[in-house]
Structure formats: C-alpha cells, structure tokens
Short mmCIF file of C-alpha atoms and ligand atoms in Angstrom, two decimals:
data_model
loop_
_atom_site.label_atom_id
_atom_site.label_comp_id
_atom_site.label_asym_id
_atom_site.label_seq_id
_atom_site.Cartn_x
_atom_site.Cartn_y
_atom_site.Cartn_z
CA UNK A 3 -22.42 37.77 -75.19
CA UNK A 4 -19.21 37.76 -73.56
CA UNK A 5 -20.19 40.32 -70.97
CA UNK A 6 -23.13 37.07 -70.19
CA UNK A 7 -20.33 34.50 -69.89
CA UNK A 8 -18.67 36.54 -67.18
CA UNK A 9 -21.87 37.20 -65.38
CA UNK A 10 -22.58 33.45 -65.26
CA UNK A 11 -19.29 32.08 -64.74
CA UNK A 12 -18.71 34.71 -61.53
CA UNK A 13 -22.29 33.41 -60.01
CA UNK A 14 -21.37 29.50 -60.93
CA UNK A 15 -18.10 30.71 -58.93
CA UNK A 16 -20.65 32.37 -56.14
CA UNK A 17 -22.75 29.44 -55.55
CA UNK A 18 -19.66 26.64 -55.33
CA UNK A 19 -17.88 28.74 -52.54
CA UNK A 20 -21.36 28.65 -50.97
CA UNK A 21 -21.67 24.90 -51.35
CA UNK A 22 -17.41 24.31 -49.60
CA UNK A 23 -18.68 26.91 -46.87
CA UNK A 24 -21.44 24.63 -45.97
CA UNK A 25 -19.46 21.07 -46.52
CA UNK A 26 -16.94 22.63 -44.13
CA UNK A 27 -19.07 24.12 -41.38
CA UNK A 28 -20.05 20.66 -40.44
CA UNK A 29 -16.73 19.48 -39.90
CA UNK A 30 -15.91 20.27 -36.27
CA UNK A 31 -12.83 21.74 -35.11
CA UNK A 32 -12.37 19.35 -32.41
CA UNK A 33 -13.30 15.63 -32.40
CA UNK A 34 -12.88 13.67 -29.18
CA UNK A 35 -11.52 10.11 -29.80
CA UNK A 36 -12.94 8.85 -26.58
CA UNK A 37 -15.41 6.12 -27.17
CA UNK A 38 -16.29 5.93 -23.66
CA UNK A 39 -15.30 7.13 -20.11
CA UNK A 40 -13.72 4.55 -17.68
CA UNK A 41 -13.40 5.27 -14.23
CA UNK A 42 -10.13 3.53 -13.09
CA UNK A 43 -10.52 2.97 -9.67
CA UNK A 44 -9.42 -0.71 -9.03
CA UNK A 45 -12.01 -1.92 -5.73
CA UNK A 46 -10.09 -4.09 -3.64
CA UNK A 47 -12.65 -6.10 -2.15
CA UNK A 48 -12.08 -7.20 1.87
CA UNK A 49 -14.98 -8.34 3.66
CA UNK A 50 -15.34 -7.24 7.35
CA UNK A 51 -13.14 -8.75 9.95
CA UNK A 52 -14.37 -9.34 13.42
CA UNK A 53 -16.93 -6.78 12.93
CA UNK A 54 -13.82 -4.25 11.49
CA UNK A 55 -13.85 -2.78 8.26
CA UNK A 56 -10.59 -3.19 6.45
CA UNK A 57 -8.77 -0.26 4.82
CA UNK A 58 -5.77 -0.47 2.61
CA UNK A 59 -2.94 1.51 3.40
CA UNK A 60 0.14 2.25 2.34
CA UNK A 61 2.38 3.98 4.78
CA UNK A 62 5.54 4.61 2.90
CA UNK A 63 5.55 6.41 0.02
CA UNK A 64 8.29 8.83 -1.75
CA UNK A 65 7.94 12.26 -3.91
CA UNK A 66 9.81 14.31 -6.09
CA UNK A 67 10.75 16.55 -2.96
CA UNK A 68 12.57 13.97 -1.71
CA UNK A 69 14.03 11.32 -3.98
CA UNK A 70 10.80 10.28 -5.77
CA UNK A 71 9.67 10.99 -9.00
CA UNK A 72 6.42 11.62 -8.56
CA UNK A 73 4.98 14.97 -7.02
CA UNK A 74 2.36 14.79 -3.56
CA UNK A 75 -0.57 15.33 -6.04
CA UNK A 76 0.24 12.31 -8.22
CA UNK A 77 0.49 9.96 -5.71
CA UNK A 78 -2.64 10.38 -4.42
CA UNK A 79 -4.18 10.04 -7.47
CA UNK A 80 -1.75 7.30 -8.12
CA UNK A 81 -3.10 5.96 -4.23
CA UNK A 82 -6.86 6.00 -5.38
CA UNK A 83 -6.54 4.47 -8.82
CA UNK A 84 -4.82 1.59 -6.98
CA UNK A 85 -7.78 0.98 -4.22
CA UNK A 86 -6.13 2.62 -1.47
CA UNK A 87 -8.00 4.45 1.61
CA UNK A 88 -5.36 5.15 3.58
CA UNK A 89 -1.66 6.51 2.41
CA UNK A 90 0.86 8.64 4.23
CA UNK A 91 3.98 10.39 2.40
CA UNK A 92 6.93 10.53 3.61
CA UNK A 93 9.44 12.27 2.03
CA UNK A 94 12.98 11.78 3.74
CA UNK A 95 14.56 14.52 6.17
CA UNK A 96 17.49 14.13 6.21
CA UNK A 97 18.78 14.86 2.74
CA UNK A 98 16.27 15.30 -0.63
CA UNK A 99 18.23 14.91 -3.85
CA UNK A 100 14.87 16.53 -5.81
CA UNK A 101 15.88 20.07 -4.18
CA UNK A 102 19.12 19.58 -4.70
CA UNK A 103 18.36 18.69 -8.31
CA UNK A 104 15.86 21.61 -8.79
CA UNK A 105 18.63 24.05 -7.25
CA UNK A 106 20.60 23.19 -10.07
CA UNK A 107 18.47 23.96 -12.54
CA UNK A 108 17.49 27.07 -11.47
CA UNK A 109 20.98 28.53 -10.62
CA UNK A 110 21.11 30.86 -13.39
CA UNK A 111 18.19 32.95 -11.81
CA UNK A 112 18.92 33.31 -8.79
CA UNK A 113 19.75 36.72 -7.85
CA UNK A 114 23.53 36.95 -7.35
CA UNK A 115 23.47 34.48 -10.54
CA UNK A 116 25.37 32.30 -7.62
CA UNK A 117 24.09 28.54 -7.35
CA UNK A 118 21.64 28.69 -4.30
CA UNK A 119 22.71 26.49 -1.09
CA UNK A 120 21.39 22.93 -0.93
CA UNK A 121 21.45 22.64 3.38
CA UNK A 122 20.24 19.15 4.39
CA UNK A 123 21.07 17.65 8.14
CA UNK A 124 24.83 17.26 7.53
CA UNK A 125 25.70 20.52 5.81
CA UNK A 126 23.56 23.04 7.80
CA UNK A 127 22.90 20.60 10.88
CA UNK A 128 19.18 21.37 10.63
CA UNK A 129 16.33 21.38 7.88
CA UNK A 130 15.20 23.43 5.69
CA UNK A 131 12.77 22.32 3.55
CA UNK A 132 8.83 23.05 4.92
CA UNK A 133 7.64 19.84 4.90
CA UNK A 134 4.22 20.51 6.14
CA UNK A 135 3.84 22.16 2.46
CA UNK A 136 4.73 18.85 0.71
CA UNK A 137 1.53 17.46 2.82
CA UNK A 138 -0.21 20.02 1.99
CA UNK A 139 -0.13 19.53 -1.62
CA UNK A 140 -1.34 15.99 -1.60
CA UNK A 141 -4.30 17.61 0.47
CA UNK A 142 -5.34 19.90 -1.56
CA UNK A 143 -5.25 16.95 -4.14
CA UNK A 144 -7.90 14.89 -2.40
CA UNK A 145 -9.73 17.64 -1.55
CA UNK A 146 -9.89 19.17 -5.15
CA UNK A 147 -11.00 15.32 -6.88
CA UNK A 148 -13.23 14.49 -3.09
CA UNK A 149 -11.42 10.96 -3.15
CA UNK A 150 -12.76 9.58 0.31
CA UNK A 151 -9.29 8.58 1.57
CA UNK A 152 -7.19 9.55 4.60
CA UNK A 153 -4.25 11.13 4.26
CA UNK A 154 -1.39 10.86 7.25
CA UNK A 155 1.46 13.62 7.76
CA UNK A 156 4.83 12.05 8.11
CA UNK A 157 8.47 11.62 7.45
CA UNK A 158 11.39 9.18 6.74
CA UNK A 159 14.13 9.60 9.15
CA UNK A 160 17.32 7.95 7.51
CA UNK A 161 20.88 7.57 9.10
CA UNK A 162 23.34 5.10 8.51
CA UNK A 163 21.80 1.59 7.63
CA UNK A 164 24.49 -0.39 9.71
CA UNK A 165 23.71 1.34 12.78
CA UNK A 166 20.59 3.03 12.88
CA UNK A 167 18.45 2.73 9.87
CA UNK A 168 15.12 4.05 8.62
CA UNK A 169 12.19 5.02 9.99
CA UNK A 170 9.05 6.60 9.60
CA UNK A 171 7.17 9.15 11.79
CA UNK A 172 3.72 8.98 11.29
CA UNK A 173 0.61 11.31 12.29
CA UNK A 174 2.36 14.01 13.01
CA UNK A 175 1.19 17.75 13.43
CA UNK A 176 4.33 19.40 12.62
CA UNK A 177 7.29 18.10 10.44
CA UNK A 178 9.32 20.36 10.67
CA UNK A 179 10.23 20.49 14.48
CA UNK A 180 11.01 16.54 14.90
CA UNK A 181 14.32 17.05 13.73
CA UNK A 182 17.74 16.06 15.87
CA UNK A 183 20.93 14.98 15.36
CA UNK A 184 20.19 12.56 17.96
CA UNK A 185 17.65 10.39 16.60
CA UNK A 186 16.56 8.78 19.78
CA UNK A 187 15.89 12.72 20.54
CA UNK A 188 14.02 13.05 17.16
CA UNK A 189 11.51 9.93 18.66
CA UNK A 190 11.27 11.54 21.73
CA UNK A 191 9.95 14.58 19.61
CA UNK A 192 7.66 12.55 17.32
CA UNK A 193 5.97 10.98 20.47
CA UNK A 194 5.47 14.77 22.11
CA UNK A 195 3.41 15.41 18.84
CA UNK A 196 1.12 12.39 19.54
CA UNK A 197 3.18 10.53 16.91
CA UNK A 198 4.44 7.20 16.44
CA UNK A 199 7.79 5.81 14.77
CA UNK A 200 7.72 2.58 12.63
CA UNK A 201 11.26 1.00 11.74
CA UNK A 202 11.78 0.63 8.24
CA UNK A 203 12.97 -2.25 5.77
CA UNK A 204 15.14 -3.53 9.21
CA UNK A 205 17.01 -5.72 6.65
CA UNK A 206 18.00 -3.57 4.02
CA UNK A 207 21.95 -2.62 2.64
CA UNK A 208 22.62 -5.60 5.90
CA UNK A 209 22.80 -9.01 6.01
CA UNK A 210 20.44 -9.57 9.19
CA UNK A 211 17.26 -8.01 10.38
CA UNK A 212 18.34 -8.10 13.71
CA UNK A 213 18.91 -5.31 16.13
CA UNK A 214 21.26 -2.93 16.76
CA UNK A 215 22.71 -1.23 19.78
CA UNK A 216 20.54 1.91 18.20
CA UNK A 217 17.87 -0.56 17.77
CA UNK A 218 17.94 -1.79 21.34
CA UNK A 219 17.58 1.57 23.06
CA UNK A 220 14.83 2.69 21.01
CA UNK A 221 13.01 -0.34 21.25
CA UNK A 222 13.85 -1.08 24.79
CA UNK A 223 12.42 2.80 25.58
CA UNK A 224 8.88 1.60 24.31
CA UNK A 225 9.42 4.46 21.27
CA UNK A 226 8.61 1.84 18.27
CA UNK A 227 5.09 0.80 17.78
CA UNK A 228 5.31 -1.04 14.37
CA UNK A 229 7.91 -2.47 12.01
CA UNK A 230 7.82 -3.17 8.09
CA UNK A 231 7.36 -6.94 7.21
CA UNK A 232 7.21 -5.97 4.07
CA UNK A 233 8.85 -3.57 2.00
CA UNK A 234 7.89 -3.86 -1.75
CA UNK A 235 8.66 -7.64 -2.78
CA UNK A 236 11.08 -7.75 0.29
CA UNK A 237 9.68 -10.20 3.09
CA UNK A 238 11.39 -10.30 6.34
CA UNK A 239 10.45 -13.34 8.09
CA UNK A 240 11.78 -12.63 11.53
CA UNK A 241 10.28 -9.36 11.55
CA UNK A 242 6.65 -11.35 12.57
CA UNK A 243 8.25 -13.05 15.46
CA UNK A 244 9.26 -9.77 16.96
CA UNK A 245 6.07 -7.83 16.46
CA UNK A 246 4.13 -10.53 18.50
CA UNK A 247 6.59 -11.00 21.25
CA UNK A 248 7.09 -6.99 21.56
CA UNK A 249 3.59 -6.08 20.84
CA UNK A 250 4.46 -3.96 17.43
CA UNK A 251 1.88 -3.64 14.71
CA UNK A 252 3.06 -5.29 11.55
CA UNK A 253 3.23 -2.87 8.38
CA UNK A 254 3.47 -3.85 4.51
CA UNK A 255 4.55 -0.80 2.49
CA UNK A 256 5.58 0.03 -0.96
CA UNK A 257 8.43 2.99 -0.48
CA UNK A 258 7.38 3.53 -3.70
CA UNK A 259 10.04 6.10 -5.49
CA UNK A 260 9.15 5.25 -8.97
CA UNK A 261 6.01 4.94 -10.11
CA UNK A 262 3.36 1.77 -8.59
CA UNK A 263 1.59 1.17 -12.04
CA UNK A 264 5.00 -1.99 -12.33
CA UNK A 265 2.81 -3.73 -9.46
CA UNK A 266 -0.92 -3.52 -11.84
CA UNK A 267 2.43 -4.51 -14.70
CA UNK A 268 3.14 -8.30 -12.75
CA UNK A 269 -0.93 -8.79 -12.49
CA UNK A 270 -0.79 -7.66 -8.79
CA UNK A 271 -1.73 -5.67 -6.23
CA UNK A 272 0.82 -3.06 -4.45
CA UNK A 273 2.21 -3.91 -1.35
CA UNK A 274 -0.06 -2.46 1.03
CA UNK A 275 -1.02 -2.87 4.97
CA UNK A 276 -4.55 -3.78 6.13
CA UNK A 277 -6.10 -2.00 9.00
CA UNK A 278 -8.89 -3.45 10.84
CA UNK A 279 -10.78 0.12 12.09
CA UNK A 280 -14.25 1.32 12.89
CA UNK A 281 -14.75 3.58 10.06
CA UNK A 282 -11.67 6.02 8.13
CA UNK A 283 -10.61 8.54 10.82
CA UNK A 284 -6.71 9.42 12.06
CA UNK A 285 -8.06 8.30 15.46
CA UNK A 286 -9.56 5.10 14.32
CA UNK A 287 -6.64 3.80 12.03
CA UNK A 288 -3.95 5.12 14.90
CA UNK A 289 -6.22 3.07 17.18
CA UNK A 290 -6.16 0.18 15.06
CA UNK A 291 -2.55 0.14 14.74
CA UNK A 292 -1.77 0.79 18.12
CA UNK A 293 -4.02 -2.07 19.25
CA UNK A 294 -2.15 -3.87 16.61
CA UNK A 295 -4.87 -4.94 14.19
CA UNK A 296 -3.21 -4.87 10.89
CA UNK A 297 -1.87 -7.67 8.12
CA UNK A 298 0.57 -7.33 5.66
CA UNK A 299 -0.07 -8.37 1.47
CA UNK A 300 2.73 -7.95 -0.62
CA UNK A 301 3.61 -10.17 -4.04
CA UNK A 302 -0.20 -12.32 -3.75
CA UNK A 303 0.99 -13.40 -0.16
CA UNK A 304 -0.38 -12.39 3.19
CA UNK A 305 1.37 -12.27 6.64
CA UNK A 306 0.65 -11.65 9.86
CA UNK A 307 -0.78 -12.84 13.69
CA UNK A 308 -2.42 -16.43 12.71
CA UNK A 309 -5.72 -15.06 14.62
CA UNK A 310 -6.14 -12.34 11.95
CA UNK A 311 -5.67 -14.42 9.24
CA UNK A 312 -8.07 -16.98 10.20
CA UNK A 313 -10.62 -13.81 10.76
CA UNK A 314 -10.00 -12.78 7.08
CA UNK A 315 -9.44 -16.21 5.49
CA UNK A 316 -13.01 -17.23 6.99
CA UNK A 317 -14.70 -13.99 6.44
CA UNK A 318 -13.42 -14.00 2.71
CA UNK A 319 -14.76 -17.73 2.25
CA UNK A 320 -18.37 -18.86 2.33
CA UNK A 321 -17.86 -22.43 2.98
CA UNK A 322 -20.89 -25.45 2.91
CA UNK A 323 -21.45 -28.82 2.90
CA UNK A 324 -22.85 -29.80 -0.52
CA UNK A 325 -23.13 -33.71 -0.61
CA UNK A 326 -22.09 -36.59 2.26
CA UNK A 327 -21.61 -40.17 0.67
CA UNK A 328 -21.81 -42.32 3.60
CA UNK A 329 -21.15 -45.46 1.63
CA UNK A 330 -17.34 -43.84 0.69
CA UNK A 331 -17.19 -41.78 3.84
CA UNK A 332 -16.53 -38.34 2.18
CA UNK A 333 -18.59 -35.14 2.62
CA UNK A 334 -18.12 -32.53 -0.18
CA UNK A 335 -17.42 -28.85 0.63
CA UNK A 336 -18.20 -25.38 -1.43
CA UNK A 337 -15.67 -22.98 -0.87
CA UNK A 338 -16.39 -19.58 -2.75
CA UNK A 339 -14.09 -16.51 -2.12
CA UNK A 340 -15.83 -13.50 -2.22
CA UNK A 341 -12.54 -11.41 -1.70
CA UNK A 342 -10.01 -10.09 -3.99
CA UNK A 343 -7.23 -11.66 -2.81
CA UNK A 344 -6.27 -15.64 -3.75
CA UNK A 345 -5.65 -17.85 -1.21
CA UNK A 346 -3.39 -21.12 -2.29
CA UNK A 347 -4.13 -24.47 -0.11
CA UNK A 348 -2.29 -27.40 -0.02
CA UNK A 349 -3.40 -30.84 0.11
CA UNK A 350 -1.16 -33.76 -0.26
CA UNK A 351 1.13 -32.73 -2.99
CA UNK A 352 -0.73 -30.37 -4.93
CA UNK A 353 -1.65 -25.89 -4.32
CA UNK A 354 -4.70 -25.14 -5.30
CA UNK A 355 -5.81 -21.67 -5.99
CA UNK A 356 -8.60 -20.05 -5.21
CA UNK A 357 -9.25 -16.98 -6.81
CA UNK A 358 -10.76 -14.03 -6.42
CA UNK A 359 -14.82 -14.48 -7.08
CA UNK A 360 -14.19 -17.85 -7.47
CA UNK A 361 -15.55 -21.53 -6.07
CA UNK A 362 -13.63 -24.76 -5.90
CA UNK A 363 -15.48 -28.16 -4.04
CA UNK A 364 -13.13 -29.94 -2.18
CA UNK A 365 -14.12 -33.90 -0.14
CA UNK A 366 -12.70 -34.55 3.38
CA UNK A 367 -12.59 -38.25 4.27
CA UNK A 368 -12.64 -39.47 7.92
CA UNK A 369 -10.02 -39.74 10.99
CA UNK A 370 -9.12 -43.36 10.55
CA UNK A 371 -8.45 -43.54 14.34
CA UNK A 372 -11.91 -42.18 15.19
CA UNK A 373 -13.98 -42.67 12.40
CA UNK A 374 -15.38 -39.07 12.45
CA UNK A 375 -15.89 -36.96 9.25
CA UNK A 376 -12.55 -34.22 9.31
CA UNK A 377 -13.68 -30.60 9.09
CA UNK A 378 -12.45 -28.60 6.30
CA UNK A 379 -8.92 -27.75 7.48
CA UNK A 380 -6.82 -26.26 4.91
CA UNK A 381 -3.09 -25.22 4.72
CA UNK A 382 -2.65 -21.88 3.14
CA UNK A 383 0.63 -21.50 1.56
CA UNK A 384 0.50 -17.81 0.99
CA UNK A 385 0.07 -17.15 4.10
CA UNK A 386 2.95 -16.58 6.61
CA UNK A 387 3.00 -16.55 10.53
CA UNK A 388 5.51 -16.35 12.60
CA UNK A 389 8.85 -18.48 12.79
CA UNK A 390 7.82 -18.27 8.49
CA UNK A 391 5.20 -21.04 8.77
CA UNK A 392 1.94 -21.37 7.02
CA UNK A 393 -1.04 -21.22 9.18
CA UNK A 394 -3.34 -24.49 8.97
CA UNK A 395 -6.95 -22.98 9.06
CA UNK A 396 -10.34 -24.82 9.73
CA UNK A 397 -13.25 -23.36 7.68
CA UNK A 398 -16.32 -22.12 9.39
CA UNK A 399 -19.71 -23.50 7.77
CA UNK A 400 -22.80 -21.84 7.00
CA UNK A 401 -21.78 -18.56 7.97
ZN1 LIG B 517 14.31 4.00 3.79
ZN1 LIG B 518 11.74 5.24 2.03
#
C-alpha cells in the first residue's frame, strides 16, 4: 500500500511539472512594448517658387569634435527628423574643446602614461585634427539610413569677435589645407578649392553688426558671398540691407551646439535657410546661393529680398473671390495656406494668423477716391525686408 502511495504521488508530481513546463513555454522571453511604429520625419511643406523647388538647409551646425555635443552621425539624423534636405557641419578650426576633453580622459593610456598634446592654431600654429574624417562620419550616416539629403563639407573659422569674427567655409574639398594664420589668406584658400566663405552671427559678443577694418578688406576683395541674418533666435536687421546692396545671399542658421529638439520644445521649426534650386545637387544649391536665391525663417518669422517673399507668400496662398455685394461695395476673398509656415497680416489694428493648412475669408471695400474694388493687399508682420520693414503684398487670384 505504501509502496502505491509513492508510485502515485511521484506521477501526480510528473504530470504537474509537465503542466508549469507548458504554462511557461508560452510566455515569451521578450515582449516588445511598441504598439506601433512612427516614422518621425517632420515634412516641412514649401510649395515651388518661381518654378524652384525649395530645400531647407541649415548651414551651421556644431559636433562633439568641436564644441558640440552631438557626434556627425547624430546630427544628421537629428537634420532629417527635423525636415531638413540640406545641412553642412562645421566644426570650428581653430581650437575644439571635445579633443581637448577626450585627451583628458584618455591620458592614463597613452603610452608614456604622459597626457597627450592638445595642438590647436595658437599652440602648434597649425591643425591637427583631420577634419575631412568628421565629414566623413556624417556620410557614412546618410548613406547607411539612404536619407535623400545633401550633405556640404565645411568649417568655422573663429578669431577674435571684435576684430575679425566667424565664418564659415562651405563646399569645400579639403579641410584640412584652408588653414592660415592670416585669415584673409585662409579665404584666399577656401576660394582656390571652389569654396565660398559666409560671415557668421556679424553681431555677436559686439554691440553693432557693422564692419570692421577685417571686415572691409574681405568684403571689399569680393571673398564673402553670404552673411547670417539669422543665427538661432538672433535677428540682425541690418544684415538684409547689406546683402542687397553688396549682392550676398542671406543665410538663417541654427549653430546648433546642443541639441535642436528645444526648437520642436517652443512649437517651432529650427532656424533654417531656404534655397530656391533645380533639384538637390552641390552644384544646384551653390548655384542657388550664389545667384542669391535664398530666405531666412527663424522663431515663425521670415526675412529676406521683398521679391522672394512675395514669390513664396503667393505660391503658399491660393487666394479667390468668393462673394461681391455690390449694394455694400465689398468683395469677399478665400485665402487658404497650403504651406507649413504661418503668415500674420495686419489690418487696421488687429494680426491675423493664418496657419498652416488653414483658410481665413477676408472683405476689401473700395478706394474712396476712385471708387474701384481694392485688391487683396495684405501686410505681413512676420515678414522682414530690408531697413526691418514688413513687406505689403498683393495676392494673386485664381492661380
Ligand atoms: Zn561662431
Ligand atoms: Zn558656430
């Protein structure tokens, strides 16, 4: 009898082990939260422009080799997520506090257990850092994830803000051999290469954005072809009057060192520059800028030649007469923005915004003088021309 009990009570044993074996199998090992997968890509959407396509750009952009804190590869990821086509890093030459930060930390290993040299421009008079590498990373970036977006080699070139200032070198072939004490030599250099120098935040760590005796001589030798308007949330008004009356393309960059996820943070858009090209090729966007064609956002508002933002405020609005009382004299308009920007108009006293994807119906009355019906003129008050005026636009019907 007992020798029974035992028998039973190790199978009862047997078949419960059996049963938590199978209860367990089918509990996986891995379980993926995700619910769904969101692409994150946000489209910003510009129609054409005097039969150009715009691209976004940003120009001006910092990395962990230089003072940044973001590597090559995450900004262009960084780039794409925020609807960019066009971006350009440039780390500064002059002096990169990452390296110097890295050397530290590494120290220990080196061989002589010494703390390795940290050379920039002032303490070894020349660089050495390969900075075609630091390109190269951000290439192999968009070519690994086939993001459809053009990158441009550059550099900052920083000296003393008071008398010189910043400024960027842009499609360059090789970084490493612009480099001179002499920065006027160092221009010289860039333009051998086929490149082209933009001046940089012209009002920054100074109380004026107006030239210097550096300035003068570079300007005055035809070696500048564009300046920032806009750097980040700074706006320098001036800076439009002197890029029409010396021919310079206007630029709108971020200089992003941190990260650009506090611009999506305020509900906006990074600073960026708009290029009216042909289609997304170094030659065509070096084109475009040289002949000028290019607009600055930054902070919601929009700056540049008044031509070119009457060519994108009437190719972003679809604008049509909906009703004409004759008895009152008014005649009712449709205005429907099919961009992602918003444009703010002023009449009388009040702004209105229009939004992104959004219509508003506005009535214009008649010239009291003439008794004709006004067209739809509006004043856009985030937009900025020169001598940091709004531009009064007329709307084009029926398009
Ligand atoms: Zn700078
Ligand atoms: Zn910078």
């Amino acid at each position: 009898m007992k020798k029974n009990l035992l028998l039973l009570s190790v199978l009862l044993l047997g078949v419960s082990v059996v049963c938590a074996q199978s209860a367990t199998s089918k509990i996986p090992h891995t379980h993926s939260t995700r619910k769904v997968a969101v692409s994150k890509r946000t489209e910003i959407i510009v129609p054409q422009v005097n039969g150009y396509n715009c691209y976004k750009g940003d120009f001006h952009i910092h990395t962990t080799y230089s003072d940044g804190r973001v590597n090559p590869a995450g900004r262009v990821i960084e780039a794409w997520e925020d609807g960019l086509d066009i971006i350009a890093i440039t780390d500064h030459y002059e002096s990169r506090s990452g390296e110097k930060r890295f050397l530290k930390v590494i120290a220990p290993y080196s061989s002589d257990g010494k703390p390795m040299e940290y050379q920039n421009a002032k303490t070894a008079g020349a660089i050495k850092a390969d900075f075609n590498a630091i390109h190269q990373e951000a290439v192999d970036q968009l070519n690994k994830s086939g993001y459809p977006m053009l990158l441009i080699k550059g550099c900052e070139m920083a000296r003393n803000a008071k008398t010189h200032g910043h400024f960027n070198a842009l499609f360059l072939k090789n970084i490493n051999t612009v480099y001179n004490a002499d920065m006027k030599v160092a221009f010289e250099k860039v333009r051998e290469q086929g490149g082209i120098v933009i001046h940089n935040h012209p009002a920054w760590r100074r109380k004026t954005s107006d030239k210097t005796e550096f300035h003068e001589s570079v300007y005055g030798a035809n070696l500048i072809s564009g300046v920032e308007v806009a750097n980040g949330y700074s706006f320098y008004p001036h800076i439009v009057r002197r890029c029409i009356d010396e021919k310079l393309a206007m630029f709108g960059n971020t200089d992003v060192h941190g990260f650009t996820s506090g611009y999506a943070a305020n509900g906006d858009l990074r600073t960026m520059t708009l290029v009216f090209a042909k289609n997304l090729t170094e030659k065509a966007v070096k084109e475009a800028i040289l002949k000028r064609r290019t607009l600055v956002y930054s902070g919601g508002d929009l700056i540049g030649e008044e031509s070119w933002l009457k060519g994108l405020l009437n190719a972003s609005i679809d604008c049509r007469m909906v009703k004409e009382d004759a008895k009152k004299g008014v005649r009712t308009y449709q205005l429907t923005n099919h961009s992602s920007f918003s444009y703010h108009f002023r009449r009388g006293k009040t702004t209105y915004e229009l939004q992104p994807f959004k219509t508003v119906l506005f009535t214009f009355g008649k010239n009291k003088k003439t008794g004709e019906y006004l067209p739809p003129r509006v004043r856009v008050e985030n937009m900025w021309i020169a001598d940091y005026k709004h531009p009064t636009i007329e709307l084009e019907l029926d398009k």
